[in-house]
Amino acid sequence: MLKIVADNKIPFLEGALEPFADVTYFPGGEIDNEKLKEADALVTRTRTKCNEATLQCTSVKLITSATIGFDHIDTDWCETHQISWTNAPGCNSESVKQYVAAILALLVEEQGWQLANKAIAVVGVGNVGSKVSALAQALGMTVYEVDPPRARHEGGQRFYQLDDIIDKADIITFHTPLTKEGDDQTYHLCDRGLLSRMKPGAVVINSSRGEVINGTALKEAIESKQIGQAVLDVWENEPEIDSDLLDKVWIATPHIAGYSQDGKAKGTEMSVRAVSRFFKLGIDEWEAQNIPQPEEPEISIDCKGLDEDHIIATAILHTYPIKRDDTDLRGDVSQFEYLRGAYPVRREFHAYEVVLHNGTKALADKMKAIGFREVIVK
Ligand SMILES: NC(=O)c1ccc[n+]([C@@H]2O[C@H](COP(=O)([O-])OP(=O)(O)OC[C@H]3O[C@@H](n4cnc5c(N)ncnc54)[C@H](O)[C@@H]3O)[C@@H](O)[C@H]2O)c1
Ligand SMILES: O=C(O)[C@H](O)[C@H](O)COP(=O)(O)O
């Protein structure tokens, strides 16, 4: 019988492959060479380093990661050793968009920002960045899209050079993969030099990979007030993160930007389907079951006396009260990994209906463009 080793923190997975395989589950960090000796496939997430040390002399033929990022897979080694691998492109991109939306909502609510007067630089315009860019455009912001590989490939006027707009953006949000070589390498892309050229008081958001920002340089830039605020979901050396940096950033979360139930379900679906295609199991269209509903799927807002930014911010923060995640991490930073494993149910915008009392159709259209399933004006 087919043997599959799987990470035990992949929601919706249990039961999917059991009719076809002997499936054993372990915490991601504990999956090692010994556990993979007789495995045909590994269904994984970012916490298992899929490299020579883990994979040599095993019978693994396929790795499927239920995540967007695949920097935990030594793809060169796998390819030269006939191990196929897949990730889950785009699976939780809407969830990361919701994370950035929640930050914009906090800037409106707590710092009085008027989004139409602000500019955002989106660095990396792939699955996540393109959604963040569309969100910011729907909110009326000026958007600078920065993506050198796409700029080279697609040409045209759409993309900016980071150096040309770095001093114009009120927010710089990073959505690149982590790469350590080549012309477009992103390791420490945000370094002392880049931080020093930012508009004074700018907000830096990183939900890509921790190593895209040099944490030491970021601390200095916050201390010297070169930048106004930093928002970090991803960190160098997770889960042993720099607690001094944590104290200095405005919003700190334990790598959960992509942790909506919807994103998790899609990641699991893409993994199961990849296993099915590879081993011809006949469940190429497998779907996750029983995705939990939001506690309060209807958002009711009286718009009288409120401006559009505040109304939208209220709805966004109803779906995702991001400060809860910040408070939990600051409560005990040693619980970084536990907080990820025990993450509460979060649903994306499309799981919600909004009722606007005294609202306008124009506002309703804007909120639908952001992603809410239904927006009713009463
Ligand atoms: N925090 C989380 O929970 C979470 C969730 C999902 C994804 N991620 C991470 O977010 C990042 C983006 O994910 P994605 O799905 O959009 O990836 P993607 O591959 O779809 O898009 C990445 C984009 O970055 C561009 N890029 C590459 N090098 C660049 C550079 N030097 N400067 C600017 N742009 C560059 C690429 O051309 C591409 O368009 C990845 O690092 C992923 O691992 C994190
Ligand atoms: O790459 C991704 O998809 C995200 O970073 C994802 O949220 C990582 O999840 P993990 O495997 O660490 O649970």
Short mmCIF file of C-alpha atoms and ligand atoms in Angstrom, two decimals:
data_model
loop_
_atom_site.label_atom_id
_atom_site.label_comp_id
_atom_site.label_asym_id
_atom_site.label_seq_id
_atom_site.Cartn_x
_atom_site.Cartn_y
_atom_site.Cartn_z
CA MET A 1 0.00 0.00 0.00
CA LEU A 2 1.08 3.56 -0.72
CA LYS A 3 2.77 5.19 2.28
CA ILE A 4 2.26 8.89 2.97
CA VAL A 5 3.77 10.99 5.74
CA ALA A 6 1.87 14.19 6.51
CA ASP A 7 2.20 17.21 8.76
CA ASN A 8 -0.41 16.97 11.51
CA LYS A 9 -1.30 20.68 11.30
CA ILE A 10 -2.84 20.61 7.83
CA PRO A 11 -6.55 21.24 8.38
CA PHE A 12 -9.17 19.19 6.48
CA LEU A 13 -6.58 16.59 5.41
CA GLU A 14 -7.40 13.71 7.72
CA GLY A 15 -9.49 11.09 5.95
CA ALA A 16 -8.85 12.34 2.42
CA LEU A 17 -6.01 9.98 1.50
CA GLU A 18 -6.67 7.12 3.93
CA PRO A 19 -8.80 5.12 1.44
CA PHE A 20 -5.72 4.86 -0.81
CA ALA A 21 -2.72 4.96 1.49
CA ASP A 22 -1.27 4.27 4.87
CA VAL A 23 -1.04 7.87 6.18
CA THR A 24 0.96 8.80 9.28
CA TYR A 25 0.91 12.27 10.81
CA PHE A 26 3.67 14.06 12.71
CA PRO A 27 4.40 17.64 13.80
CA GLY A 28 6.15 19.32 10.85
CA GLY A 29 9.35 20.03 12.78
CA GLU A 30 9.68 16.35 13.72
CA ILE A 31 9.49 14.91 10.20
CA ASP A 32 13.01 13.66 9.55
CA ASN A 33 14.95 11.17 7.45
CA GLU A 34 14.01 8.25 9.68
CA LYS A 35 10.26 8.93 9.42
CA LEU A 36 10.49 9.21 5.63
CA LYS A 37 12.55 6.05 5.00
CA GLU A 38 9.64 4.09 3.49
CA ALA A 39 7.35 6.94 2.51
CA ASP A 40 6.23 7.40 -1.10
CA ALA A 41 4.96 10.93 -0.54
CA LEU A 42 5.27 13.77 1.94
CA VAL A 43 2.36 16.18 2.44
CA THR A 44 3.87 19.12 4.17
CA ARG A 45 3.96 22.80 5.17
CA THR A 46 6.78 25.23 5.83
CA ARG A 47 7.95 23.64 9.08
CA THR A 48 9.63 20.62 7.43
CA LYS A 49 12.96 21.36 5.75
CA CYS A 50 12.77 19.28 2.58
CA ASN A 51 16.47 18.94 1.83
CA GLU A 52 19.18 16.34 1.41
CA ALA A 53 19.43 15.65 5.14
CA THR A 54 15.70 14.91 5.34
CA LEU A 55 15.26 13.10 2.04
CA GLN A 56 18.44 11.18 1.20
CA CYS A 57 18.02 7.40 0.91
CA THR A 58 14.24 7.59 1.36
CA SER A 59 11.66 6.31 -1.09
CA VAL A 60 9.90 9.69 -1.35
CA LYS A 61 8.83 10.41 -4.92
CA LEU A 62 6.51 13.37 -4.33
CA ILE A 63 6.40 16.33 -1.95
CA THR A 64 3.26 18.47 -1.88
CA SER A 65 3.31 21.59 0.27
CA ALA A 66 -0.06 23.07 1.22
CA THR A 67 1.51 26.54 1.19
CA ILE A 68 2.30 29.30 -1.29
CA GLY A 69 5.94 29.64 -0.25
CA PHE A 70 8.34 26.83 -1.12
CA ASP A 71 11.62 28.18 0.23
CA HIS A 72 11.58 25.23 2.69
CA ILE A 73 12.06 22.85 -0.28
CA ASP A 74 15.52 22.39 -1.79
CA THR A 75 14.04 22.24 -5.27
CA ASP A 76 17.40 21.73 -7.03
CA TRP A 77 18.25 18.73 -4.87
CA CYS A 78 14.77 17.26 -5.32
CA GLU A 79 14.87 17.70 -9.08
CA THR A 80 18.29 16.06 -9.43
CA HIS A 81 17.10 13.17 -7.25
CA GLN A 82 13.85 12.53 -9.15
CA ILE A 83 11.60 13.83 -6.39
CA SER A 84 8.66 15.79 -7.79
CA TRP A 85 7.31 18.66 -5.73
CA THR A 86 4.33 20.98 -5.77
CA ASN A 87 3.24 23.99 -3.73
CA ALA A 88 -0.17 25.64 -3.62
CA PRO A 89 0.13 28.88 -5.64
CA GLY A 90 -2.33 31.54 -4.59
CA CYS A 91 -4.13 29.34 -2.03
CA ASN A 92 -4.15 31.89 0.79
CA SER A 93 -3.55 35.09 -1.20
CA GLU A 94 -7.02 36.46 -0.33
CA SER A 95 -6.21 35.90 3.35
CA VAL A 96 -3.01 37.95 3.07
CA LYS A 97 -5.01 40.66 1.29
CA GLN A 98 -7.38 40.65 4.27
CA TYR A 99 -4.35 41.04 6.58
CA VAL A 100 -3.14 44.13 4.71
CA ALA A 101 -6.73 45.45 4.60
CA ALA A 102 -6.89 45.12 8.40
CA ILE A 103 -3.72 47.23 8.71
CA LEU A 104 -5.20 49.91 6.43
CA ALA A 105 -8.37 49.82 8.55
CA LEU A 106 -6.32 50.37 11.73
CA LEU A 107 -4.51 53.30 10.11
CA VAL A 108 -7.92 54.85 9.42
CA GLU A 109 -9.39 54.06 12.83
CA GLU A 110 -6.41 54.80 15.06
CA GLN A 111 -4.32 57.27 13.14
CA GLY A 112 -6.91 59.21 11.20
CA TRP A 113 -5.59 58.29 7.75
CA GLN A 114 -7.64 59.27 4.73
CA LEU A 115 -6.72 56.56 2.30
CA ALA A 116 -7.42 58.58 -0.86
CA ASN A 117 -4.56 60.89 0.16
CA LYS A 118 -2.06 58.08 0.63
CA ALA A 119 0.26 56.14 -1.66
CA ILE A 120 1.24 52.50 -1.29
CA ALA A 121 4.16 50.64 -2.88
CA VAL A 122 3.39 46.98 -3.53
CA VAL A 123 6.70 45.17 -3.90
CA GLY A 124 6.10 41.84 -5.66
CA VAL A 125 2.93 41.75 -7.75
CA GLY A 126 2.16 38.05 -7.98
CA ASN A 127 -0.77 36.17 -6.49
CA VAL A 128 -0.78 38.17 -3.25
CA GLY A 129 0.58 41.52 -4.44
CA SER A 130 -1.91 41.80 -7.30
CA LYS A 131 -4.79 41.37 -4.84
CA VAL A 132 -3.30 43.91 -2.45
CA SER A 133 -2.85 46.29 -5.35
CA ALA A 134 -6.50 45.88 -6.45
CA LEU A 135 -7.65 46.40 -2.86
CA ALA A 136 -5.65 49.63 -2.53
CA GLN A 137 -6.99 50.88 -5.88
CA ALA A 138 -10.55 50.10 -4.79
CA LEU A 139 -9.89 52.16 -1.66
CA GLY A 140 -8.80 55.11 -3.78
CA MET A 141 -5.10 54.98 -2.88
CA THR A 142 -2.27 55.80 -5.26
CA VAL A 143 -0.59 52.48 -6.02
CA TYR A 144 2.98 51.92 -7.18
CA GLU A 145 3.51 48.36 -8.36
CA VAL A 146 7.12 47.14 -8.23
CA ASP A 147 8.04 43.81 -9.82
CA PRO A 148 11.27 43.75 -11.88
CA PRO A 149 10.80 40.18 -13.21
CA ARG A 150 7.31 41.04 -14.45
CA ALA A 151 8.47 44.41 -15.76
CA ARG A 152 11.16 42.70 -17.87
CA HIS A 153 8.82 40.01 -19.08
CA GLU A 154 5.75 42.13 -19.78
CA GLY A 155 7.31 45.51 -20.64
CA GLY A 156 4.95 48.49 -20.77
CA GLN A 157 4.41 51.31 -18.29
CA ARG A 158 2.67 49.45 -15.48
CA PHE A 159 5.61 48.73 -13.17
CA TYR A 160 7.81 51.21 -11.31
CA GLN A 161 11.43 50.89 -10.23
CA LEU A 162 11.60 50.69 -6.44
CA ASP A 163 14.25 53.43 -6.32
CA ASP A 164 12.04 55.83 -8.28
CA ILE A 165 9.09 55.67 -5.87
CA ILE A 166 10.60 54.70 -2.53
CA ASP A 167 10.43 58.28 -1.21
CA LYS A 168 6.84 58.77 -2.44
CA ALA A 169 5.07 55.88 -0.72
CA ASP A 170 3.35 56.24 2.66
CA ILE A 171 3.25 52.44 2.92
CA ILE A 172 5.65 49.86 1.50
CA THR A 173 4.31 46.31 1.59
CA PHE A 174 6.46 43.30 0.62
CA HIS A 175 5.02 40.34 -1.31
CA THR A 176 8.06 38.73 -2.92
CA PRO A 177 9.32 35.17 -2.59
CA LEU A 178 12.50 34.68 -0.54
CA THR A 179 15.39 34.18 -2.98
CA LYS A 180 19.07 34.21 -2.16
CA GLU A 181 20.66 34.47 -5.58
CA GLY A 182 20.22 36.06 -8.99
CA ASP A 183 19.51 39.61 -10.17
CA ASP A 184 16.21 39.74 -8.33
CA GLN A 185 17.32 38.20 -5.06
CA THR A 186 15.13 39.32 -2.18
CA TYR A 187 17.22 38.32 0.84
CA HIS A 188 17.51 41.60 2.81
CA LEU A 189 15.93 43.48 -0.10
CA CYS A 190 14.78 45.92 2.56
CA ASP A 191 18.11 46.95 4.07
CA ARG A 192 19.63 50.08 5.66
CA GLY A 193 19.96 51.77 2.27
CA LEU A 194 16.35 51.21 1.25
CA LEU A 195 15.00 52.17 4.67
CA SER A 196 17.04 55.40 4.61
CA ARG A 197 15.46 56.41 1.29
CA MET A 198 11.88 55.90 2.46
CA LYS A 199 9.57 58.83 3.02
CA PRO A 200 10.02 59.87 6.66
CA GLY A 201 7.22 58.35 8.72
CA ALA A 202 6.43 55.61 6.17
CA VAL A 203 4.77 52.37 7.28
CA VAL A 204 6.57 49.12 6.38
CA ILE A 205 4.59 45.89 6.16
CA ASN A 206 6.14 42.46 5.71
CA SER A 207 3.96 39.40 5.24
CA SER A 208 6.25 37.64 2.75
CA ARG A 209 9.25 35.99 4.41
CA GLY A 210 11.17 37.36 7.41
CA GLU A 211 14.54 37.42 5.67
CA VAL A 212 13.27 39.85 3.02
CA ILE A 213 13.88 42.57 5.65
CA ASN A 214 17.11 43.04 7.59
CA GLY A 215 15.70 43.07 11.13
CA THR A 216 18.65 44.92 12.63
CA ALA A 217 18.33 47.70 10.05
CA LEU A 218 14.58 47.85 10.65
CA LYS A 219 15.11 48.31 14.40
CA GLU A 220 17.51 51.19 13.73
CA ALA A 221 15.06 52.81 11.30
CA ILE A 222 12.25 52.62 13.86
CA GLU A 223 14.48 53.95 16.66
CA SER A 224 15.71 56.88 14.56
CA LYS A 225 12.11 57.54 13.45
CA GLN A 226 13.18 57.26 9.82
CA ILE A 227 10.10 55.10 9.43
CA GLY A 228 6.86 55.64 11.29
CA GLN A 229 5.57 52.14 11.92
CA ALA A 230 6.43 48.56 11.12
CA VAL A 231 4.04 45.67 10.77
CA LEU A 232 5.58 42.20 10.80
CA ASP A 233 3.85 38.89 10.25
CA VAL A 234 7.05 37.12 9.24
CA TRP A 235 10.40 37.22 11.01
CA GLU A 236 13.99 36.20 10.69
CA ASN A 237 14.68 32.98 12.63
CA GLU A 238 11.07 31.96 13.27
CA PRO A 239 9.96 30.82 15.78
CA GLU A 240 12.89 32.21 17.84
CA ILE A 241 12.21 35.79 16.85
CA ASP A 242 13.99 38.92 18.06
CA SER A 243 11.92 40.10 21.04
CA ASP A 244 13.66 43.49 20.95
CA LEU A 245 12.36 43.97 17.39
CA LEU A 246 8.93 42.77 18.52
CA ASP A 247 8.87 45.52 21.16
CA LYS A 248 9.59 48.14 18.51
CA VAL A 249 7.07 47.18 15.83
CA TRP A 250 3.53 48.52 15.80
CA ILE A 251 1.70 45.29 14.88
CA ALA A 252 3.35 41.91 15.41
CA THR A 253 1.77 38.61 14.41
CA PRO A 254 3.06 35.01 14.34
CA HIS A 255 3.11 34.27 10.57
CA ILE A 256 -0.63 33.91 10.27
CA ALA A 257 -1.46 36.37 7.47
CA GLY A 258 -2.44 33.43 5.28
CA TYR A 259 -4.29 31.54 8.01
CA SER A 260 -7.90 31.98 6.91
CA GLN A 261 -9.93 28.78 6.88
CA ASP A 262 -10.54 29.42 3.17
CA GLY A 263 -6.79 29.64 2.45
CA LYS A 264 -6.07 26.52 4.49
CA ALA A 265 -8.82 24.60 2.72
CA LYS A 266 -7.52 25.60 -0.72
CA GLY A 267 -3.94 24.66 0.22
CA THR A 268 -5.08 21.23 1.41
CA GLU A 269 -7.19 20.73 -1.72
CA MET A 270 -4.26 21.57 -3.97
CA SER A 271 -2.03 19.11 -2.09
CA VAL A 272 -4.53 16.25 -2.12
CA ARG A 273 -5.26 16.78 -5.81
CA ALA A 274 -1.51 16.78 -6.58
CA VAL A 275 -1.10 13.45 -4.76
CA SER A 276 -4.11 12.11 -6.66
CA ARG A 277 -2.74 13.17 -10.05
CA PHE A 278 0.72 11.78 -9.33
CA PHE A 279 -0.42 8.37 -8.06
CA LYS A 280 -3.61 8.26 -10.18
CA LEU A 281 -5.95 7.95 -7.22
CA GLY A 282 -8.99 9.35 -9.03
CA ILE A 283 -9.71 12.22 -6.59
CA ASP A 284 -8.33 15.02 -8.78
CA GLU A 285 -11.29 17.27 -7.85
CA TRP A 286 -11.23 16.55 -4.08
CA GLU A 287 -12.76 19.32 -1.94
CA ALA A 288 -12.30 20.12 1.74
CA GLN A 289 -15.46 19.57 3.77
CA ASN A 290 -17.05 21.37 6.72
CA ILE A 291 -15.26 24.71 6.55
CA PRO A 292 -16.46 26.52 9.72
CA GLN A 293 -18.81 29.46 9.23
CA PRO A 294 -18.01 32.90 10.67
CA GLU A 295 -19.52 33.55 14.11
CA GLU A 296 -21.36 36.64 12.82
CA PRO A 297 -21.67 36.41 9.02
CA GLU A 298 -23.85 39.54 8.76
CA ILE A 299 -22.25 42.95 9.31
CA SER A 300 -24.74 45.71 9.99
CA ILE A 301 -23.51 49.33 9.89
CA ASP A 302 -25.38 52.60 10.36
CA CYS A 303 -23.55 54.91 7.96
CA LYS A 304 -25.08 58.16 9.25
CA GLY A 305 -22.29 60.60 10.11
CA LEU A 306 -19.50 58.21 9.11
CA ASP A 307 -17.15 58.69 6.17
CA GLU A 308 -16.52 55.86 3.69
CA ASP A 309 -13.10 54.95 5.06
CA HIS A 310 -14.55 54.41 8.55
CA ILE A 311 -17.47 52.35 7.30
CA ILE A 312 -15.18 50.09 5.28
CA ALA A 313 -12.70 49.87 8.17
CA THR A 314 -15.51 48.75 10.50
CA ALA A 315 -16.50 45.97 8.12
CA ILE A 316 -12.90 44.82 7.57
CA LEU A 317 -12.11 44.70 11.29
CA HIS A 318 -15.34 42.77 11.92
CA THR A 319 -14.01 39.98 9.68
CA TYR A 320 -10.51 40.18 11.12
CA PRO A 321 -9.80 41.96 14.43
CA ILE A 322 -6.05 41.84 13.81
CA LYS A 323 -5.08 43.37 17.16
CA ARG A 324 -6.15 40.13 18.83
CA ASP A 325 -3.26 38.37 17.08
CA ASP A 326 -0.84 41.11 18.09
CA THR A 327 -1.94 40.94 21.73
CA ASP A 328 -1.64 37.15 21.81
CA LEU A 329 1.92 37.20 20.47
CA ARG A 330 3.08 39.95 22.81
CA GLY A 331 1.49 38.03 25.70
CA ASP A 332 4.10 35.29 25.37
CA VAL A 333 6.49 35.32 22.43
CA SER A 334 7.67 31.80 23.27
CA GLN A 335 4.20 30.63 22.15
CA PHE A 336 4.84 31.69 18.52
CA GLU A 337 4.42 28.18 17.14
CA TYR A 338 1.61 27.25 19.54
CA LEU A 339 -0.39 30.33 18.46
CA ARG A 340 -0.07 29.22 14.84
CA GLY A 341 -1.19 25.68 15.61
CA ALA A 342 -4.16 26.82 17.69
CA TYR A 343 -5.18 29.68 15.39
CA PRO A 344 -8.88 30.65 15.69
CA VAL A 345 -11.34 30.46 12.81
CA ARG A 346 -10.94 33.37 10.40
CA ARG A 347 -13.02 33.63 7.23
CA GLU A 348 -12.31 35.82 4.22
CA PHE A 349 -14.49 38.72 3.03
CA HIS A 350 -16.63 36.61 0.71
CA ALA A 351 -18.05 34.75 3.73
CA TYR A 352 -19.75 37.97 4.88
CA GLU A 353 -22.84 39.95 3.93
CA VAL A 354 -22.89 43.67 4.76
CA VAL A 355 -26.04 45.66 5.45
CA LEU A 356 -25.54 49.42 5.12
CA HIS A 357 -28.22 51.50 6.82
CA ASN A 358 -28.30 54.98 5.27
CA GLY A 359 -25.55 53.91 2.87
CA THR A 360 -25.14 54.57 -0.84
CA LYS A 361 -24.96 52.31 -3.87
CA ALA A 362 -21.52 53.72 -4.72
CA LEU A 363 -20.23 52.61 -1.33
CA ALA A 364 -21.88 49.21 -1.71
CA ASP A 365 -20.15 48.75 -5.09
CA LYS A 366 -16.80 49.69 -3.55
CA MET A 367 -17.26 47.12 -0.78
CA LYS A 368 -18.19 44.43 -3.27
CA ALA A 369 -15.03 45.27 -5.20
CA ILE A 370 -13.08 44.69 -1.98
CA GLY A 371 -14.59 41.20 -1.81
CA PHE A 372 -17.66 41.16 0.45
CA ARG A 373 -20.15 38.61 -0.90
CA GLU A 374 -23.24 40.79 -0.70
CA VAL A 375 -23.66 44.44 0.26
CA ILE A 376 -27.24 45.60 0.78
CA VAL A 377 -28.24 49.24 1.11
CA LYS A 378 -31.24 49.91 3.39
N1 LIG B 1 2.57 35.45 5.78
C1 LIG B 1 1.89 34.48 5.21
O1 LIG B 1 1.10 33.80 5.86
C2 LIG B 1 2.02 34.24 3.75
C3 LIG B 1 0.95 33.68 3.04
C4 LIG B 1 1.08 33.52 1.66
C5 LIG B 1 2.25 33.86 1.02
N2 LIG B 1 3.28 34.34 1.75
C6 LIG B 1 4.52 34.75 1.08
O2 LIG B 1 4.20 35.92 0.32
C7 LIG B 1 5.10 36.01 -0.77
C8 LIG B 1 4.32 36.29 -2.05
O3 LIG B 1 3.47 35.22 -2.37
P1 LIG B 1 2.77 35.14 -3.81
O4 LIG B 1 1.84 34.03 -3.77
O5 LIG B 1 2.25 36.47 -4.22
O6 LIG B 1 4.01 34.76 -4.72
P2 LIG B 1 4.07 34.86 -6.30
O7 LIG B 1 5.17 33.96 -6.71
O8 LIG B 1 2.73 34.66 -6.89
O9 LIG B 1 4.48 36.37 -6.57
C9 LIG B 1 5.72 36.91 -6.20
C10 LIG B 1 6.03 38.06 -7.13
O10 LIG B 1 7.24 38.67 -6.66
C11 LIG B 1 7.97 39.07 -7.82
N3 LIG B 1 9.38 39.28 -7.47
C12 LIG B 1 10.39 38.39 -7.44
N4 LIG B 1 11.54 38.99 -7.07
C13 LIG B 1 11.24 40.30 -6.88
C14 LIG B 1 12.00 41.43 -6.47
N5 LIG B 1 13.30 41.35 -6.22
N6 LIG B 1 11.35 42.61 -6.35
C15 LIG B 1 10.03 42.73 -6.59
N7 LIG B 1 9.27 41.69 -7.02
C16 LIG B 1 9.86 40.49 -7.12
C17 LIG B 1 7.74 37.94 -8.81
O11 LIG B 1 8.00 38.36 -10.13
C18 LIG B 1 6.26 37.65 -8.57
O12 LIG B 1 5.42 38.38 -9.43
C19 LIG B 1 5.91 34.71 -0.77
O13 LIG B 1 7.12 34.94 -0.08
C20 LIG B 1 5.06 33.77 0.05
O14 LIG B 1 5.81 32.75 0.62
C21 LIG B 1 3.19 34.55 3.08
O1 LIG B 2 3.61 30.30 2.17
C1 LIG B 2 2.50 30.32 2.67
O2 LIG B 2 1.49 29.84 2.11
C2 LIG B 2 2.32 30.91 4.03
O3 LIG B 2 3.46 31.49 4.52
C3 LIG B 2 1.71 29.91 4.94
O4 LIG B 2 0.77 30.56 5.73
C4 LIG B 2 2.72 29.18 5.74
O5 LIG B 2 2.06 28.30 6.57
P1 LIG B 2 2.78 27.18 7.42
O6 LIG B 2 3.15 26.08 6.52
O7 LIG B 2 4.00 27.79 8.04
O8 LIG B 2 1.73 26.79 8.39
#
